[in-house]
């Protein structure tokens, strides 16, 4: 298990995005998201896809992979700020070699960690680390971040407020015990139920992340789908996607 603690301290912050002053002791977000070239985390990764068969018949198919996120190299972003390139490798199981699948970018600033995925920029962590601290995290996202899914509620992520929950709590995932973790509750909402009300629109969103001190992201779950009821021009149908990641190991190359 990686144990690169990058320090913590007492700070005074002005979080303009939250329109309020904060003045108290806080751990550093770098404690929960250490970035050093060579660091890696392996995961069990389940990708959920929606398959429509017509006439309202649908399946939520889950594809299972093993994933490995590696802090590959220092880089700079388009604002000339220092950051790190992270490469994700995938394989079906341990009998196969790792194959590169995607490239991400993490930008640590004094008060936040920005994470760029598929050209979408997220504020995944912000100061201060305090129980129930809440602040908008999607200010960099466009109006319709997932255009290819043709969601009716295109800006469903715009009003999310992440909330820090269960700070400095021990947690065991896949038989790995982590002494100190941080839970980030992101969203848990559902409008209507397609089974009980097949004639009405329905939407479901659930998102949570957990970080281990000295490790980084140890758990992630995200699901979003929409149900469109039948009308004169179309059959009922779903659209959406999901991902679930849980740590299986970590280290340094």
Coordinates of C-alpha atoms in Angstrom, one line a residue:
X1 CA 0.0 0.0 0.0
X2 CA 1.3 3.4 -0.9
X3 CA 2.0 5.7 2.0
X4 CA 3.2 9.0 0.6
X5 CA 1.8 11.6 3.0
X6 CA 2.4 15.0 1.6
X7 CA 1.7 17.0 4.7
X8 CA -1.1 18.8 6.4
X9 CA -1.3 22.1 8.2
X10 CA -3.3 25.1 9.4
X11 CA -4.6 27.3 6.7
X12 CA -6.9 30.3 6.1
X13 CA -8.9 30.1 3.0
X14 CA -11.1 32.4 1.0
X15 CA -13.3 30.1 -1.2
X16 CA -14.8 32.6 -3.6
X17 CA -16.8 29.9 -5.4
X18 CA -18.7 29.3 -2.2
X19 CA -19.2 32.9 -1.4
X20 CA -18.0 32.6 2.2
X21 CA -14.9 32.9 4.3
X22 CA -13.5 29.9 6.1
X23 CA -10.9 30.2 8.9
X24 CA -9.9 27.0 10.8
X25 CA -7.6 24.1 10.8
X26 CA -7.8 21.6 8.0
X27 CA -5.9 18.6 6.6
X28 CA -4.5 19.0 3.1
X29 CA -6.3 17.5 0.2
X30 CA -2.9 16.2 -0.9
X31 CA -3.1 13.8 2.0
X32 CA -6.1 12.1 0.2
X33 CA -4.8 12.5 -3.3
X34 CA -1.0 12.2 -3.4
X35 CA 0.4 12.7 -6.8
X36 CA 3.9 11.3 -7.5
X37 CA 5.1 9.9 -10.8
X38 CA 5.1 6.1 -10.5
X39 CA 2.2 5.9 -8.0
X40 CA -0.5 3.4 -9.2
X41 CA -3.8 2.0 -7.9
X42 CA -5.5 -1.2 -9.3
X43 CA -9.2 -1.6 -9.3
X44 CA -12.1 -4.0 -10.0
X45 CA -14.1 -1.9 -12.6
X46 CA -17.6 -2.5 -13.6
X47 CA -19.0 -0.5 -16.6
X48 CA -22.8 -0.4 -16.9
X49 CA -24.4 0.2 -20.3
X50 CA -28.0 0.4 -21.3
X51 CA -29.3 -1.9 -24.0
X52 CA -32.7 -1.2 -25.5
X53 CA -34.5 -4.0 -27.3
X54 CA -37.6 -2.0 -28.4
X55 CA -41.1 -2.1 -27.1
X56 CA -39.9 -1.1 -23.6
X57 CA -37.6 -4.1 -23.2
X58 CA -34.3 -3.1 -21.7
X59 CA -31.2 -4.6 -20.0
X60 CA -28.6 -3.0 -17.9
X61 CA -25.5 -4.9 -19.0
X62 CA -22.4 -4.9 -16.7
X63 CA -19.0 -5.4 -18.3
X64 CA -16.2 -6.3 -15.8
X65 CA -12.6 -5.3 -16.1
X66 CA -9.4 -5.0 -14.0
X67 CA -8.1 -1.4 -14.2
X68 CA -4.8 0.2 -13.3
X69 CA -4.4 4.0 -12.9
X70 CA -0.7 5.1 -13.1
X71 CA 0.7 8.6 -12.5
X72 CA 2.7 8.6 -15.6
X73 CA 4.5 12.0 -16.0
X74 CA 4.5 15.7 -15.0
X75 CA 2.8 18.0 -17.5
X76 CA 1.3 21.4 -17.7
X77 CA -2.3 22.3 -18.6
X78 CA -3.5 24.9 -21.1
X79 CA -3.1 27.6 -18.4
X80 CA 0.5 26.6 -18.0
X81 CA -0.2 25.2 -14.5
X82 CA 1.8 22.1 -13.4
X83 CA -0.1 18.8 -13.2
X84 CA 0.2 15.1 -13.8
X85 CA -0.8 12.7 -16.6
X86 CA -2.6 9.6 -15.5
X87 CA -2.9 6.6 -17.8
X88 CA -5.6 4.0 -17.2
X89 CA -4.8 0.4 -18.3
X90 CA -7.5 -2.3 -18.6
X91 CA -7.6 -6.0 -19.0
X92 CA -10.3 -8.7 -18.6
X93 CA -8.4 -10.7 -16.0
X94 CA -4.9 -11.4 -14.8
X95 CA -4.1 -13.8 -17.7
X96 CA -4.0 -10.9 -20.1
X97 CA -1.5 -8.0 -20.4
X98 CA -2.4 -4.5 -19.4
X99 CA -3.5 -2.3 -22.4
X100 CA -3.7 1.5 -22.2
X101 CA -7.4 2.6 -22.4
X102 CA -7.6 6.3 -21.5
X103 CA -5.5 9.3 -20.4
X104 CA -6.5 11.8 -17.7
X105 CA -5.0 14.9 -16.1
X106 CA -4.8 15.9 -12.5
X107 CA -4.0 19.5 -11.6
X108 CA -3.3 20.1 -7.9
X109 CA -3.8 23.8 -6.8
X110 CA -3.5 25.3 -3.4
X111 CA -7.2 24.8 -2.6
X112 CA -8.4 22.0 -5.0
X113 CA -7.7 19.0 -7.2
X114 CA -8.9 19.4 -10.8
X115 CA -9.4 16.3 -12.8
X116 CA -9.8 16.2 -16.6
X117 CA -11.5 13.2 -18.1
X118 CA -12.6 13.1 -21.7
X119 CA -12.1 16.8 -22.0
X120 CA -14.4 17.4 -19.0
X121 CA -12.9 19.2 -16.0
X122 CA -14.1 18.3 -12.5
X123 CA -13.2 19.7 -9.1
X124 CA -12.9 16.4 -7.3
X125 CA -11.6 17.7 -4.0
X126 CA -11.6 21.1 -2.4
X127 CA -10.4 22.7 0.8
X128 CA -11.2 22.5 3.7
X129 CA -11.4 18.9 4.7
X130 CA -14.2 19.2 7.2
X131 CA -17.3 17.2 8.0
X132 CA -20.4 18.3 6.0
X133 CA -18.4 20.9 4.1
X134 CA -20.3 21.4 0.8
X135 CA -19.5 23.4 -2.3
X136 CA -20.4 23.2 -6.0
X137 CA -17.8 21.1 -8.0
X138 CA -19.0 21.3 -11.6
X139 CA -18.4 25.0 -12.4
X140 CA -16.2 24.0 -15.4
X141 CA -18.6 21.6 -17.0
X142 CA -20.5 22.7 -20.2
X143 CA -24.3 22.8 -20.3
X144 CA -24.5 19.3 -21.9
X145 CA -21.4 17.4 -20.9
X146 CA -22.7 14.0 -22.2
X147 CA -24.1 15.2 -25.5
X148 CA -23.9 11.7 -27.2
X149 CA -26.5 10.3 -24.8
X150 CA -29.1 12.8 -25.8
X151 CA -30.4 13.2 -22.2
X152 CA -33.6 15.2 -21.8
X153 CA -32.1 16.7 -18.6
X154 CA -28.9 17.7 -20.3
X155 CA -27.4 19.7 -17.4
X156 CA -28.3 17.2 -14.7
X157 CA -24.9 17.7 -13.1
X158 CA -24.9 21.5 -12.9
X159 CA -26.4 21.9 -9.4
X160 CA -24.5 19.1 -7.6
X161 CA -23.0 20.0 -4.3
X162 CA -20.5 17.4 -3.1
X163 CA -20.5 16.9 0.7
X164 CA -17.6 15.6 2.8
X165 CA -18.9 12.7 4.9
X166 CA -17.3 10.1 7.2
X167 CA -13.8 11.8 7.5
X168 CA -10.9 9.9 8.9
X169 CA -12.9 6.6 9.1
X170 CA -11.2 3.2 8.7
X171 CA -12.6 1.1 5.8
X172 CA -12.1 -2.3 4.3
X173 CA -12.5 -2.8 0.6
X174 CA -11.7 -6.1 -1.2
X175 CA -9.9 -7.3 2.0
X176 CA -7.7 -4.2 2.0
X177 CA -8.0 -2.2 5.2
X178 CA -7.4 1.5 5.0
X179 CA -6.9 3.3 8.3
X180 CA -8.2 6.7 7.3
X181 CA -10.7 7.5 4.5
X182 CA -12.8 10.4 3.2
X183 CA -16.3 9.9 1.7
X184 CA -17.5 12.4 -0.8
X185 CA -21.3 12.2 -1.2
X186 CA -22.2 13.6 -4.6
X187 CA -25.8 12.9 -5.6
X188 CA -28.6 10.4 -4.7
X189 CA -31.9 11.3 -6.5
X190 CA -34.7 9.6 -8.4
X191 CA -37.8 11.0 -10.0
X192 CA -40.6 8.5 -10.5
X193 CA -40.3 4.8 -11.2
X194 CA -40.7 3.4 -14.7
X195 CA -42.1 0.0 -13.4
X196 CA -44.8 1.6 -11.3
X197 CA -45.4 4.5 -13.7
X198 CA -44.5 3.4 -17.2
X199 CA -46.4 6.4 -18.7
X200 CA -44.2 9.1 -17.2
X201 CA -40.6 10.3 -17.4
X202 CA -38.2 9.0 -14.9
X203 CA -34.6 9.7 -14.0
X204 CA -32.0 8.2 -11.6
X205 CA -28.7 9.5 -10.4
X206 CA -26.3 8.1 -7.8
X207 CA -22.7 9.2 -7.3
X208 CA -20.2 8.7 -4.5
X209 CA -16.4 8.6 -4.1
X210 CA -14.1 7.5 -1.3
X211 CA -10.5 8.5 -0.9
X212 CA -7.8 6.8 1.3
X213 CA -5.2 8.9 3.1
X214 CA -1.9 8.4 1.5
X215 CA -3.4 6.4 -1.4
X216 CA -6.0 8.4 -3.5
X217 CA -9.3 7.2 -5.0
X218 CA -10.3 3.9 -3.4
X219 CA -13.9 3.6 -4.4
X220 CA -16.2 5.3 -7.0
X221 CA -19.8 4.6 -8.0
X222 CA -21.8 6.5 -10.6
X223 CA -25.0 5.7 -12.3
X224 CA -27.3 8.0 -14.4
X225 CA -30.2 6.9 -16.5
X226 CA -33.3 8.5 -18.0
X227 CA -36.5 6.7 -19.0
X228 CA -38.6 8.2 -21.8
X229 CA -42.3 7.0 -21.9
X230 CA -43.9 5.9 -25.1
X231 CA -45.6 8.4 -27.4
X232 CA -46.9 8.5 -31.0
X233 CA -43.4 8.5 -32.5
X234 CA -41.4 6.2 -30.2
X235 CA -41.4 3.2 -27.9
X236 CA -40.4 3.6 -24.3
X237 CA -36.7 3.5 -23.8
X238 CA -33.7 4.2 -21.5
X239 CA -30.5 6.0 -21.9
X240 CA -27.6 6.2 -19.5
X241 CA -24.4 4.7 -18.2
X242 CA -22.6 3.9 -15.0
X243 CA -19.2 2.9 -13.5
X244 CA -18.1 1.2 -10.3
X245 CA -14.5 1.0 -9.2
X246 CA -13.1 -0.6 -6.0
X247 CA -9.4 -0.7 -5.0
X248 CA -7.6 -4.1 -5.2
X249 CA -4.1 -2.8 -4.6
X250 CA -1.7 0.1 -4.8
X251 CA 2.0 0.8 -5.0
X252 CA 4.9 2.7 -6.6
X253 CA 6.8 1.7 -9.7

